[in-house]
Coordinates of C-alpha atoms in Angstrom, one line a residue:
M167 CA 251.5 75.8 -113.1
N168 CA 254.7 74.4 -112.0
E169 CA 255.1 76.6 -108.8
P170 CA 255.8 74.2 -105.8
T171 CA 253.8 74.4 -102.6
T172 CA 255.2 75.1 -99.2
D173 CA 254.0 74.1 -95.6
R174 CA 250.3 74.1 -96.1
T175 CA 249.7 74.4 -92.3
S176 CA 251.2 78.0 -91.9
V177 CA 249.1 81.2 -92.3
Q178 CA 249.9 83.6 -95.1
P179 CA 248.5 87.0 -94.7
Q180 CA 248.9 88.0 -98.1
S181 CA 249.3 86.0 -101.4
T182 CA 251.2 86.6 -104.2
V183 CA 249.5 87.3 -107.4
M184 CA 251.0 86.1 -110.6
R185 CA 249.6 87.3 -114.0
R186 CA 248.9 84.7 -116.6
S187 CA 247.7 84.9 -120.2
G188 CA 245.3 82.0 -119.6
A189 CA 244.6 78.7 -117.9
V190 CA 242.8 75.5 -118.3
V191 CA 240.9 74.2 -115.3
R192 CA 239.1 70.7 -115.0
F193 CA 236.6 69.8 -112.3
A194 CA 236.0 66.0 -112.1
G195 CA 233.9 64.1 -109.7
D196 CA 231.2 61.5 -109.3
S197 CA 227.9 62.3 -111.2
G198 CA 226.4 63.2 -108.1
D199 CA 229.1 65.7 -107.0
G200 CA 227.7 68.7 -108.9
M201 CA 230.8 69.1 -111.3
Q202 CA 228.6 70.5 -114.1
I203 CA 227.2 73.2 -111.8
T204 CA 230.6 73.9 -110.4
G205 CA 231.9 74.3 -114.0
D206 CA 229.0 76.4 -115.0
Q207 CA 229.4 78.9 -112.3
F208 CA 233.1 79.1 -112.7
T209 CA 232.4 79.9 -116.3
T210 CA 229.9 82.5 -115.6
S211 CA 232.4 84.3 -113.2
T212 CA 235.2 83.9 -115.9
A213 CA 232.9 85.6 -118.4
L214 CA 232.0 88.5 -116.1
A215 CA 235.7 88.9 -115.6
G216 CA 236.1 89.6 -119.4
N217 CA 238.1 86.5 -120.5
D218 CA 237.5 84.9 -123.6
L219 CA 236.8 81.1 -123.0
A220 CA 235.6 77.7 -124.3
T221 CA 234.1 74.9 -122.2
L222 CA 233.9 71.1 -122.5
P223 CA 231.5 69.4 -120.2
D224 CA 231.9 65.6 -120.1
Y225 CA 228.9 63.6 -119.0
P226 CA 228.8 59.9 -118.1
A227 CA 226.4 58.0 -120.4
E228 CA 224.5 56.2 -117.5
I229 CA 221.8 58.6 -115.9
R230 CA 223.1 57.6 -112.5
A231 CA 226.1 55.3 -112.6
P232 CA 227.1 53.6 -109.2
A233 CA 228.9 56.2 -107.0
G234 CA 232.6 56.0 -107.1
T235 CA 233.0 54.0 -110.4
L236 CA 235.2 55.0 -113.1
Y237 CA 232.3 55.1 -115.7
G238 CA 230.3 57.3 -113.4
V239 CA 232.8 60.1 -113.5
S240 CA 231.5 63.5 -114.6
G241 CA 233.9 66.1 -115.8
F242 CA 233.9 69.9 -116.9
Q243 CA 236.9 71.6 -118.5
I244 CA 237.2 75.3 -119.2
R245 CA 239.9 77.3 -120.9
F246 CA 240.1 81.0 -120.5
G247 CA 242.4 83.7 -121.5
S248 CA 243.4 87.3 -122.2
S249 CA 243.3 86.7 -126.0
D250 CA 241.1 84.8 -128.4
V251 CA 240.3 81.2 -127.2
F252 CA 239.3 78.7 -129.9
T253 CA 239.3 75.3 -127.8
P254 CA 238.8 74.2 -124.3
G255 CA 242.4 73.2 -124.1
D256 CA 244.4 69.9 -124.7
S257 CA 245.6 69.4 -121.0
P258 CA 244.5 71.1 -117.9
D259 CA 246.9 73.3 -115.6
V260 CA 244.6 72.5 -112.8
L261 CA 242.7 69.2 -111.9
V262 CA 240.1 69.1 -109.1
A263 CA 239.6 65.4 -108.4
M264 CA 236.5 64.7 -105.9
N265 CA 237.3 60.9 -105.5
P266 CA 239.7 58.3 -106.4
A267 CA 237.7 57.5 -109.8
A268 CA 238.0 61.0 -111.0
L269 CA 241.7 61.2 -110.2
R270 CA 242.3 57.9 -111.9
T271 CA 240.4 58.8 -115.3
N272 CA 241.9 62.2 -115.6
L273 CA 245.4 62.4 -114.0
R274 CA 247.0 61.3 -117.3
D275 CA 245.7 64.6 -118.9
L276 CA 247.1 67.1 -116.3
I277 CA 250.3 68.7 -117.3
P278 CA 253.5 67.8 -115.4
G279 CA 253.8 70.0 -112.4
G280 CA 250.3 71.1 -112.6
L281 CA 248.1 72.1 -109.7
L282 CA 246.3 68.8 -108.4
V283 CA 243.6 69.6 -105.8
V284 CA 242.2 66.2 -104.2
N285 CA 239.3 65.5 -101.9
T286 CA 240.9 63.2 -99.4
G287 CA 237.6 62.7 -97.7
A288 CA 236.4 60.5 -100.6
F289 CA 239.7 58.3 -100.6
T290 CA 238.1 55.4 -98.5
Q291 CA 239.2 51.7 -99.1
A292 CA 235.9 51.2 -100.8
N293 CA 236.3 54.0 -103.3
L294 CA 239.9 53.0 -104.0
D295 CA 238.8 49.5 -104.7
K296 CA 236.0 50.7 -107.0
A297 CA 238.6 52.9 -109.1
G298 CA 241.1 50.0 -109.3
Y299 CA 243.8 51.2 -107.0
T300 CA 245.8 48.7 -105.2
S301 CA 247.4 51.3 -103.1
N302 CA 246.6 54.8 -102.0
P303 CA 248.1 57.3 -104.5
L304 CA 248.0 60.0 -101.9
E305 CA 250.5 57.8 -99.9
D306 CA 252.4 55.9 -102.3
G307 CA 254.5 58.8 -104.1
S308 CA 252.7 58.3 -107.4
L309 CA 251.5 61.9 -107.5
A310 CA 255.1 63.3 -107.0
G311 CA 255.2 64.8 -110.5
W312 CA 252.3 67.2 -109.6
N313 CA 251.7 70.2 -107.3
L314 CA 249.5 68.2 -104.9
V315 CA 247.1 69.9 -102.6
A316 CA 245.3 67.2 -100.5
L317 CA 242.1 68.4 -98.5
D318 CA 239.3 66.7 -96.7
I319 CA 236.8 68.9 -98.8
T320 CA 234.1 66.8 -97.3
K321 CA 234.9 67.5 -93.7
L322 CA 235.6 71.1 -94.5
T323 CA 232.2 71.5 -96.0
L324 CA 230.4 69.8 -93.1
T325 CA 232.1 72.2 -90.8
A326 CA 231.3 75.4 -92.8
V327 CA 227.5 74.4 -92.9
R328 CA 227.2 72.9 -89.4
T329 CA 225.0 76.0 -88.3
V330 CA 222.3 75.0 -90.9
A331 CA 219.8 72.3 -89.9
L332 CA 220.5 69.8 -92.8
S333 CA 221.0 66.3 -92.7
T334 CA 224.6 64.9 -93.1
K335 CA 223.8 63.8 -96.7
E336 CA 222.5 67.1 -97.6
A337 CA 225.2 69.2 -96.1
G338 CA 227.8 66.9 -98.0
R339 CA 226.2 67.8 -101.2
C340 CA 227.4 71.4 -100.8
K341 CA 230.9 70.3 -101.2
N342 CA 231.1 71.4 -104.8
F343 CA 230.4 75.1 -103.9
W344 CA 233.2 74.8 -101.2
T345 CA 235.4 73.6 -104.1
L346 CA 234.1 76.4 -106.2
G347 CA 234.9 79.0 -103.7
L348 CA 238.4 77.8 -103.4
M349 CA 239.0 77.9 -107.3
L350 CA 237.3 81.5 -107.4
W351 CA 240.0 82.6 -105.0
V352 CA 242.9 80.9 -106.8
F353 CA 241.9 82.8 -109.9
S354 CA 241.1 86.1 -108.3
R355 CA 237.4 85.9 -109.2
T356 CA 234.4 87.2 -107.0
L357 CA 231.8 85.4 -105.4
D358 CA 228.7 87.8 -106.5
S359 CA 227.4 86.0 -109.5
S360 CA 227.6 82.6 -107.8
I361 CA 225.8 83.8 -104.8
E362 CA 223.2 85.5 -107.1
W363 CA 222.6 82.0 -108.7
I364 CA 222.2 80.0 -105.6
E365 CA 219.6 82.5 -104.1
A366 CA 217.6 82.1 -107.3
R367 CA 218.0 78.3 -107.7
F368 CA 217.0 77.4 -104.2
K369 CA 214.7 80.2 -103.5
R370 CA 212.2 77.6 -102.1
R371 CA 214.9 76.1 -99.8
A372 CA 216.2 78.8 -97.9
D373 CA 218.2 76.6 -95.7
F374 CA 220.0 74.9 -98.6
A375 CA 220.6 78.2 -100.2
Q376 CA 222.3 79.4 -96.9
A377 CA 224.3 76.2 -96.7
N378 CA 225.8 76.4 -100.2
I379 CA 226.6 80.2 -99.9
L380 CA 228.3 79.3 -96.4
A381 CA 230.2 76.7 -98.2
L382 CA 231.1 78.7 -101.2
R383 CA 232.5 81.5 -98.6
A384 CA 234.3 79.0 -96.7
G385 CA 236.3 77.7 -99.7
Y386 CA 237.1 81.1 -100.7
A387 CA 238.3 82.0 -97.2
Y388 CA 240.4 78.9 -97.0
G389 CA 242.4 80.1 -99.8
E390 CA 242.4 83.6 -98.2
T391 CA 243.7 82.5 -94.7
T392 CA 245.7 79.4 -95.3
E393 CA 248.9 78.7 -97.3
F394 CA 247.0 76.8 -99.9
S395 CA 249.4 77.9 -102.5
H396 CA 252.0 80.7 -102.5
V397 CA 250.6 82.2 -105.5
R398 CA 247.1 83.3 -106.8
Y399 CA 246.4 83.8 -110.5
E400 CA 245.0 86.7 -112.5
V401 CA 244.2 86.5 -116.1
P402 CA 243.4 89.9 -117.6
P403 CA 240.2 90.5 -119.8
A404 CA 240.5 89.9 -123.4
K405 CA 240.1 92.4 -125.8
V406 CA 236.7 92.2 -127.5
A407 CA 234.6 94.1 -129.9
P408 CA 232.2 96.6 -128.2
G409 CA 228.7 95.1 -127.5
L410 CA 226.4 93.1 -125.2
Y411 CA 227.8 89.7 -124.5
R412 CA 226.8 86.5 -122.7
S413 CA 227.8 83.0 -122.4
I414 CA 226.0 80.7 -124.6
S415 CA 225.9 76.9 -125.4
G416 CA 225.4 75.5 -128.9
N417 CA 222.0 74.2 -128.1
T418 CA 220.7 77.6 -126.7
A419 CA 222.4 79.2 -129.6
L420 CA 220.4 76.9 -132.0
A421 CA 217.2 77.8 -130.2
Y422 CA 217.8 81.5 -130.3
G423 CA 218.6 81.6 -134.0
L424 CA 215.5 79.7 -134.8
I425 CA 213.4 82.2 -132.7
A426 CA 215.1 85.2 -134.3
A427 CA 214.5 84.0 -137.9
A428 CA 210.9 83.4 -137.1
Q429 CA 210.5 87.0 -135.8
V430 CA 212.2 88.5 -138.8
A431 CA 210.2 86.2 -141.3
G432 CA 206.9 86.9 -139.4
R433 CA 205.9 83.3 -139.0
K434 CA 205.1 81.1 -136.0
L435 CA 207.7 78.7 -135.0
V436 CA 206.7 75.2 -134.2
L437 CA 209.0 72.3 -132.9
G438 CA 208.2 68.9 -132.8
S439 CA 210.6 66.9 -130.9
Y440 CA 211.4 63.6 -128.9
P441 CA 213.8 63.9 -126.1
I442 CA 217.2 62.4 -127.0
T443 CA 220.6 63.1 -125.8
P444 CA 222.4 65.6 -126.5
A445 CA 219.8 67.5 -128.4
T446 CA 216.9 67.6 -125.6
D447 CA 218.0 71.1 -124.3
I448 CA 216.7 72.7 -127.7
L449 CA 213.3 71.4 -126.7
H450 CA 213.7 72.7 -123.1
E451 CA 214.9 76.4 -124.2
L452 CA 212.4 76.8 -127.0
S453 CA 209.6 75.8 -124.5
K454 CA 210.3 79.0 -122.5
H455 CA 209.4 81.2 -125.3
K456 CA 205.8 80.9 -125.8
A457 CA 205.4 84.7 -125.6
L458 CA 207.3 84.9 -128.9
G459 CA 204.8 82.6 -130.7
V460 CA 206.9 79.5 -130.2
V461 CA 205.1 76.3 -130.1
T462 CA 206.7 73.2 -128.8
L463 CA 205.4 69.7 -128.8
Q464 CA 207.2 66.7 -127.1
A465 CA 205.9 63.9 -129.5
E466 CA 205.6 60.3 -128.3
D467 CA 208.5 59.2 -130.9
E468 CA 210.8 60.4 -133.6
I469 CA 208.4 59.9 -136.4
A470 CA 205.6 61.8 -134.8
A471 CA 208.0 64.7 -134.0
I472 CA 209.1 65.1 -137.5
C473 CA 205.4 64.7 -139.0
S474 CA 204.2 67.3 -136.5
A475 CA 206.7 69.8 -137.9
I476 CA 206.0 69.0 -141.5
G477 CA 202.2 69.5 -140.6
A478 CA 203.1 72.9 -139.1
S479 CA 205.0 73.8 -142.3
F480 CA 202.0 72.8 -144.4
G481 CA 199.9 75.2 -142.1
G482 CA 202.2 78.2 -142.9
A483 CA 204.5 78.0 -139.8
I484 CA 208.3 77.2 -139.6
G485 CA 208.3 73.6 -138.9
V486 CA 211.5 72.4 -136.8
T487 CA 212.3 69.1 -135.4
S488 CA 215.5 68.2 -133.3
T489 CA 217.2 65.0 -132.7
S490 CA 220.6 63.1 -132.7
G491 CA 221.7 60.3 -134.9
P492 CA 219.5 57.5 -133.9
G493 CA 216.6 59.7 -134.3
M494 CA 217.6 60.9 -137.8
A495 CA 217.4 57.2 -138.8
L496 CA 213.7 57.1 -137.7
K497 CA 212.9 60.5 -139.3
T498 CA 214.1 59.7 -143.0
E499 CA 211.0 58.4 -144.4
A500 CA 209.1 61.5 -143.3
L501 CA 212.1 63.8 -144.5
G502 CA 211.5 62.4 -147.9
L503 CA 207.7 63.4 -147.5
A504 CA 208.9 66.9 -146.9
V505 CA 211.2 66.8 -150.1
S506 CA 208.3 65.6 -152.1
T507 CA 205.9 68.0 -150.9
E508 CA 208.4 70.8 -151.2
L509 CA 207.7 72.2 -147.7
P510 CA 210.1 74.3 -145.7
L511 CA 211.4 72.3 -142.7
V512 CA 214.6 72.6 -140.4
V513 CA 215.9 69.4 -139.0
L514 CA 218.6 69.9 -136.2
N515 CA 221.0 66.8 -135.8
V516 CA 223.1 67.1 -132.6
Q517 CA 225.6 64.2 -133.4
R518 CA 226.8 61.8 -130.8
G519 CA 228.9 58.5 -131.0
G520 CA 227.4 55.7 -132.7
P521 CA 226.4 53.3 -134.0
S522 CA 223.1 52.4 -132.3
T523 CA 222.9 53.8 -129.0
G524 CA 226.9 54.2 -129.2
L525 CA 228.2 56.9 -127.0
P526 CA 225.2 59.1 -126.2
T527 CA 227.1 61.8 -124.2
K528 CA 230.2 61.9 -126.4
T529 CA 230.8 63.8 -129.6
E530 CA 231.3 62.6 -133.1
Q531 CA 230.8 63.8 -136.7
A532 CA 229.7 60.4 -138.2
D533 CA 226.3 61.4 -139.5
L534 CA 227.6 63.5 -142.5
L535 CA 226.9 60.9 -145.1
Q536 CA 223.5 60.3 -143.4
A537 CA 222.6 63.9 -143.7
V538 CA 223.7 64.2 -147.6
H539 CA 222.6 60.8 -148.9
G540 CA 220.6 58.9 -146.3
R541 CA 217.2 58.6 -147.6
N542 CA 215.3 56.4 -150.1
G543 CA 215.1 57.5 -153.8
E544 CA 216.7 60.7 -155.2
T545 CA 216.0 62.9 -152.1
P546 CA 218.3 66.0 -152.1
V547 CA 218.2 68.3 -149.1
C548 CA 220.4 71.4 -148.2
V549 CA 222.9 70.6 -145.4
L550 CA 224.6 73.2 -143.0
A551 CA 227.2 72.7 -140.2
A552 CA 227.8 74.8 -137.3
S553 CA 231.4 75.3 -136.1
T554 CA 231.3 76.9 -132.6
P555 CA 228.7 77.2 -129.9
A556 CA 228.1 80.9 -130.9
N557 CA 228.1 79.9 -134.7
C558 CA 225.1 77.8 -134.0
F559 CA 222.8 80.9 -133.8
E560 CA 224.1 82.2 -137.2
V561 CA 223.6 78.6 -139.0
A562 CA 220.1 78.1 -137.4
Y563 CA 219.1 81.5 -138.7
E564 CA 220.5 80.8 -142.1
A565 CA 218.7 77.2 -142.2
V566 CA 215.3 79.0 -141.7
S567 CA 216.1 81.6 -144.4
I568 CA 217.1 78.9 -147.0
A569 CA 214.1 76.6 -146.2
L570 CA 211.7 79.5 -146.6
T571 CA 213.3 81.0 -149.8
H572 CA 214.0 77.7 -151.6
M573 CA 211.0 75.6 -150.1
T574 CA 213.1 72.7 -149.1
P575 CA 214.2 70.9 -146.0
V576 CA 217.4 72.1 -144.4
I577 CA 219.4 69.7 -142.1
V578 CA 221.7 71.5 -139.7
L579 CA 224.7 69.4 -138.1
S580 CA 225.8 70.2 -134.7
D581 CA 227.2 67.7 -132.2
G582 CA 227.6 67.1 -128.5
Y583 CA 230.9 69.1 -128.1
L584 CA 229.1 72.2 -129.5
A585 CA 225.6 71.5 -127.9
N586 CA 227.1 71.5 -124.4
G587 CA 230.2 73.7 -124.8
A588 CA 229.8 77.3 -124.2
E589 CA 231.7 80.4 -125.3
P590 CA 231.0 84.3 -125.1
W591 CA 228.6 85.5 -127.8
R592 CA 227.9 89.1 -128.8
I593 CA 224.1 89.5 -129.0
P594 CA 223.3 91.0 -132.5
S595 CA 221.0 93.9 -132.9
T596 CA 217.8 93.4 -135.0
A597 CA 219.4 95.5 -137.8
E598 CA 222.2 93.0 -138.0
L599 CA 220.1 90.2 -139.0
P600 CA 219.7 89.5 -142.7
P601 CA 216.2 90.0 -144.2
I602 CA 214.2 87.0 -144.9
A603 CA 212.1 87.6 -148.0
R604 CA 208.6 86.7 -148.1
R605 CA 207.2 85.6 -151.7
E606 CA 203.8 87.1 -152.6
L607 CA 201.2 84.8 -154.0
P608 CA 200.3 85.0 -157.5
P609 CA 196.7 86.1 -158.6
V610 CA 193.9 83.4 -157.9
E611 CA 193.3 83.0 -161.5
G612 CA 195.2 80.3 -162.8
F613 CA 197.0 79.6 -159.4
R614 CA 198.9 76.4 -159.6
A615 CA 200.6 74.9 -156.4
F616 CA 203.8 73.8 -158.2
E617 CA 204.4 76.9 -160.5
R618 CA 207.9 77.9 -159.7
D619 CA 210.1 81.0 -159.0
P620 CA 212.3 81.2 -162.1
E621 CA 215.3 82.0 -159.9
T622 CA 215.2 79.6 -157.0
L623 CA 212.6 77.0 -158.6
A624 CA 210.7 77.2 -155.3
R625 CA 206.9 76.6 -155.5
H626 CA 204.4 78.8 -153.8
W627 CA 203.8 78.2 -150.0
V628 CA 200.1 78.5 -149.5
A629 CA 198.5 77.8 -146.1
P630 CA 195.5 75.4 -146.2
G631 CA 192.2 77.5 -146.0
T632 CA 193.4 80.5 -148.1
P633 CA 190.4 81.3 -150.2
G634 CA 191.0 80.5 -153.9
Y635 CA 194.3 78.7 -153.4
E636 CA 193.0 75.3 -152.5
H637 CA 195.5 72.6 -153.5
R638 CA 196.6 69.0 -152.7
I639 CA 200.2 67.7 -151.8
G640 CA 201.3 64.5 -150.8
G641 CA 204.1 61.8 -151.1
L642 CA 203.1 60.5 -154.4
E643 CA 204.7 61.9 -157.3
K644 CA 203.1 65.1 -158.8
D645 CA 202.6 66.4 -162.2
A646 CA 205.4 69.2 -162.8
T647 CA 202.7 71.8 -163.8
T648 CA 199.5 71.1 -162.1
G649 CA 200.7 69.4 -158.9
H650 CA 198.1 66.5 -159.5
I651 CA 199.4 62.9 -158.9
S652 CA 201.2 61.7 -161.8
Y653 CA 202.8 58.3 -162.8
D654 CA 204.1 59.5 -166.1
P655 CA 207.7 58.2 -166.3
V656 CA 209.0 61.1 -168.2
N657 CA 207.2 63.6 -165.6
H658 CA 208.8 61.7 -162.6
E659 CA 212.5 62.1 -164.2
K660 CA 211.7 65.8 -164.8
M661 CA 210.6 66.2 -161.1
I662 CA 213.7 64.5 -159.9
H663 CA 215.8 66.8 -161.9
L664 CA 213.6 69.9 -160.7
R665 CA 214.2 68.9 -157.0
A666 CA 217.9 68.4 -157.4
E667 CA 218.5 71.6 -159.4
K668 CA 216.4 73.4 -156.8
V669 CA 218.8 72.5 -154.1
A670 CA 221.8 73.1 -156.3
R671 CA 220.7 76.7 -156.9
I672 CA 221.0 77.5 -153.2
A673 CA 224.8 77.7 -154.0
R674 CA 224.0 80.9 -156.0
G675 CA 223.3 82.7 -153.0
L676 CA 226.2 81.4 -150.9
P677 CA 229.5 83.2 -150.4
P678 CA 232.4 81.8 -152.2
A679 CA 234.8 79.5 -150.5
K680 CA 237.4 81.3 -148.6
V681 CA 240.4 80.3 -146.5
C682 CA 240.0 81.6 -142.8
V683 CA 243.9 81.3 -142.1
G684 CA 246.8 81.6 -144.5
A685 CA 247.3 82.2 -148.2
D686 CA 244.7 81.1 -150.8
Q687 CA 247.5 78.8 -152.5
G688 CA 250.4 77.0 -151.3
R689 CA 251.6 73.6 -149.9
L690 CA 249.0 72.3 -147.8
L691 CA 245.2 73.2 -147.2
V692 CA 243.6 72.0 -144.2
V693 CA 239.8 71.4 -144.7
G694 CA 237.4 71.1 -141.9
W695 CA 233.8 71.3 -141.1
G696 CA 231.5 71.5 -137.9
S697 CA 233.1 71.5 -134.4
T698 CA 236.7 70.8 -135.6
Y699 CA 237.1 74.5 -136.2
G700 CA 238.7 75.7 -133.1
S701 CA 241.3 72.9 -133.0
I702 CA 242.1 73.3 -136.5
H703 CA 242.2 77.0 -136.5
E704 CA 244.7 77.0 -133.6
A705 CA 246.9 74.4 -135.1
V706 CA 247.2 76.1 -138.5
R707 CA 247.8 79.6 -136.9
R708 CA 250.7 77.9 -134.7
C709 CA 252.3 76.3 -137.8
S710 CA 252.0 79.5 -139.9
Q711 CA 253.7 81.4 -137.2
D712 CA 256.5 78.9 -137.5
G713 CA 256.8 79.7 -141.3
L714 CA 255.0 76.6 -142.6
S715 CA 253.1 77.0 -145.8
V716 CA 249.6 75.9 -144.6
S717 CA 246.0 77.3 -144.8
H718 CA 242.7 76.5 -143.2
L719 CA 239.3 76.4 -145.0
H720 CA 236.1 75.6 -143.0
L721 CA 233.0 74.5 -144.5
T722 CA 229.6 75.6 -143.3
H723 CA 227.8 74.7 -146.6
I724 CA 228.2 70.9 -147.2
H725 CA 225.4 70.5 -149.7
P726 CA 225.5 72.2 -151.8
F727 CA 229.3 73.1 -151.5
P728 CA 229.8 76.9 -151.7
P729 CA 230.8 78.4 -155.1
G730 CA 234.5 78.4 -156.1
L731 CA 235.3 75.5 -153.8
G732 CA 236.8 73.2 -156.7
A733 CA 239.1 75.8 -158.0
L734 CA 240.3 76.7 -154.5
L735 CA 241.2 73.1 -153.7
Q736 CA 243.1 73.0 -157.1
R737 CA 245.5 75.8 -155.9
F738 CA 247.0 73.5 -153.1
E739 CA 249.6 70.9 -153.6
R740 CA 248.2 68.8 -150.6
I741 CA 244.7 68.6 -148.9
L742 CA 244.3 67.3 -145.3
V743 CA 241.0 66.6 -144.0
P744 CA 240.7 66.0 -140.2
E745 CA 237.3 64.5 -139.1
L746 CA 235.8 62.9 -136.1
N747 CA 234.7 60.1 -138.3
L748 CA 236.6 57.7 -140.8
G749 CA 236.7 60.2 -143.7
Q750 CA 233.1 61.2 -144.7
L751 CA 233.8 65.0 -145.8
S752 CA 237.1 63.5 -147.5
Q753 CA 234.8 61.1 -149.6
L754 CA 232.5 63.9 -150.7
L755 CA 235.4 66.3 -151.8
R756 CA 237.1 63.4 -153.7
S757 CA 233.8 62.4 -155.6
E758 CA 232.7 66.0 -156.2
F759 CA 236.1 67.5 -157.1
L760 CA 238.4 64.5 -158.0
V761 CA 241.1 65.9 -155.7
P762 CA 243.4 63.6 -153.8
T763 CA 242.6 64.4 -150.2
R764 CA 244.3 62.7 -147.2
N765 CA 242.5 61.8 -144.2
F766 CA 243.2 62.4 -140.4
N767 CA 240.7 60.9 -138.3
K768 CA 239.7 60.3 -134.6
V769 CA 236.8 58.4 -133.2
Q770 CA 237.1 58.3 -129.6
G771 CA 234.1 60.5 -128.5
K772 CA 236.5 63.4 -127.8
P773 CA 237.5 66.3 -129.9
F774 CA 240.9 66.9 -131.7
H775 CA 243.8 68.2 -129.4
V776 CA 245.5 71.0 -131.0
E777 CA 248.9 69.2 -130.7
E778 CA 247.6 66.1 -132.6
L779 CA 246.7 68.4 -135.4
V780 CA 250.0 70.3 -135.4
S781 CA 251.8 67.0 -135.6
A782 CA 249.7 65.6 -138.4
I783 CA 250.3 69.1 -140.4
R784 CA 254.0 68.8 -139.9
T785 CA 254.1 65.2 -140.9
E786 CA 252.0 65.9 -144.0
L787 CA 254.5 68.8 -145.0
E788 CA 257.6 66.7 -144.2
N789 CA 256.3 63.9 -146.7

């Protein structure tokens, strides 16, 4: 957005509307400035306008960092367009900075000549000092490279809501909706959905609802009546397949996938969870659906959470537990119990930056080896990875199906980027959901709890109290035939191989490995997993359009790998594996298929930029 502004004091009766194929907007301010709400409401209006979109909320790690500090800045970025959108964008076209700290931490990302909206009301000397400015950037010429619009949003908000009997502090909190109104005007959006949200959110505070609506309308009117910028922007709707759509985050999609699978399987869903960033919203969402037979338990710790889920599975329900990396470390012994008892269990790991407490609000992919190998003994489990917020629904659904079919724990890897990010999701009909088979119990006569299905090697799943099917299970090794406790060394080795083979046979029901962009052989294959999908996909498409021989393969099934993967890897001269870790998938591919993978890694708590990957691909091909 390189259009220059003109005299901002003049009145312009009618604005020029410029059509664009898309844009990237970032809202940034103090953690108490309501930037996440502003971003969410802008996202809703964008979705209703028919644009494809992707979002990237960016939270401070501290629950309430000191106001005005650099580490207290909260941000929300959205990219939207009239064609497919795969990432929230590398650099914003528009930056809204509500205070000096937000300006300092975000300005480096704004494109040259981009639109910069700054709240001058927050540029006090105290706030400038907290942000580390030695001079006021609004006055020293350092912002000359951008299309600066400096407004006292705080004062304009107080003026807009002066008719409502609020304290100055409460009135000032409405400035995020004033800002939202202005941005909705800039991008030719309506106010309807935001007004409906305000009325619903503040139905018990009619005065606060009135004030926020007044602020919203005032921000919109400011753009309408003042020469804020000599152009407005219009982004036409994207062409999408027919259907009913909604905007969905990864955590919500995981919850919905679990519910859908439970309904299809005809089983009760029980979540045992302990709150942890960024997975807590799964617990919050599932707790809303008691009418669908969902039971949620907020346990006293991570160990109790997974043990309650295992107990639910023993009782015949679909046991689920959700956590992040530190919680996974605490759950590992109980996860071994689920493997030993051969009970269905779904473990959701929404990864974050580590180690230890690490970066609790930032994203990372560093729990892959922990998911595949991180337990004592030979303890194989199935590991799946979601690639987009909407894909979280499909992966959660598949995890339940695999767990029930193969009587095994399944770990689903998401991360903070997917958990909090959002995109449009076409709501599937019931008929589109794959069936989840229910294995019938054998006759009571001669029943043995560890008798196995000849195809899957899954044992029978019998709820306690079923007449005639009484049995015992536990963490001690069991006889392969009777299920009784056994210390026989030969039997132990047999059980180790049985449990490993059972997980390996999951691959028989998986679709073969297939590239998603490009040819199935060539010079370079870019292999990814999890949330790197969008960045890799867009980078490979861009390079392919430039005539480069590059393809993209993205893995959902990490353990076991999908059939045909080894042969596919061998058909390429080079293999590049971008990961938000130090090379964990790359290590697994090398050990499994003996292929010379090359790493491209980033561990900054942020997703890949498309340009980073384009540069890496070009460098790899040039070498």
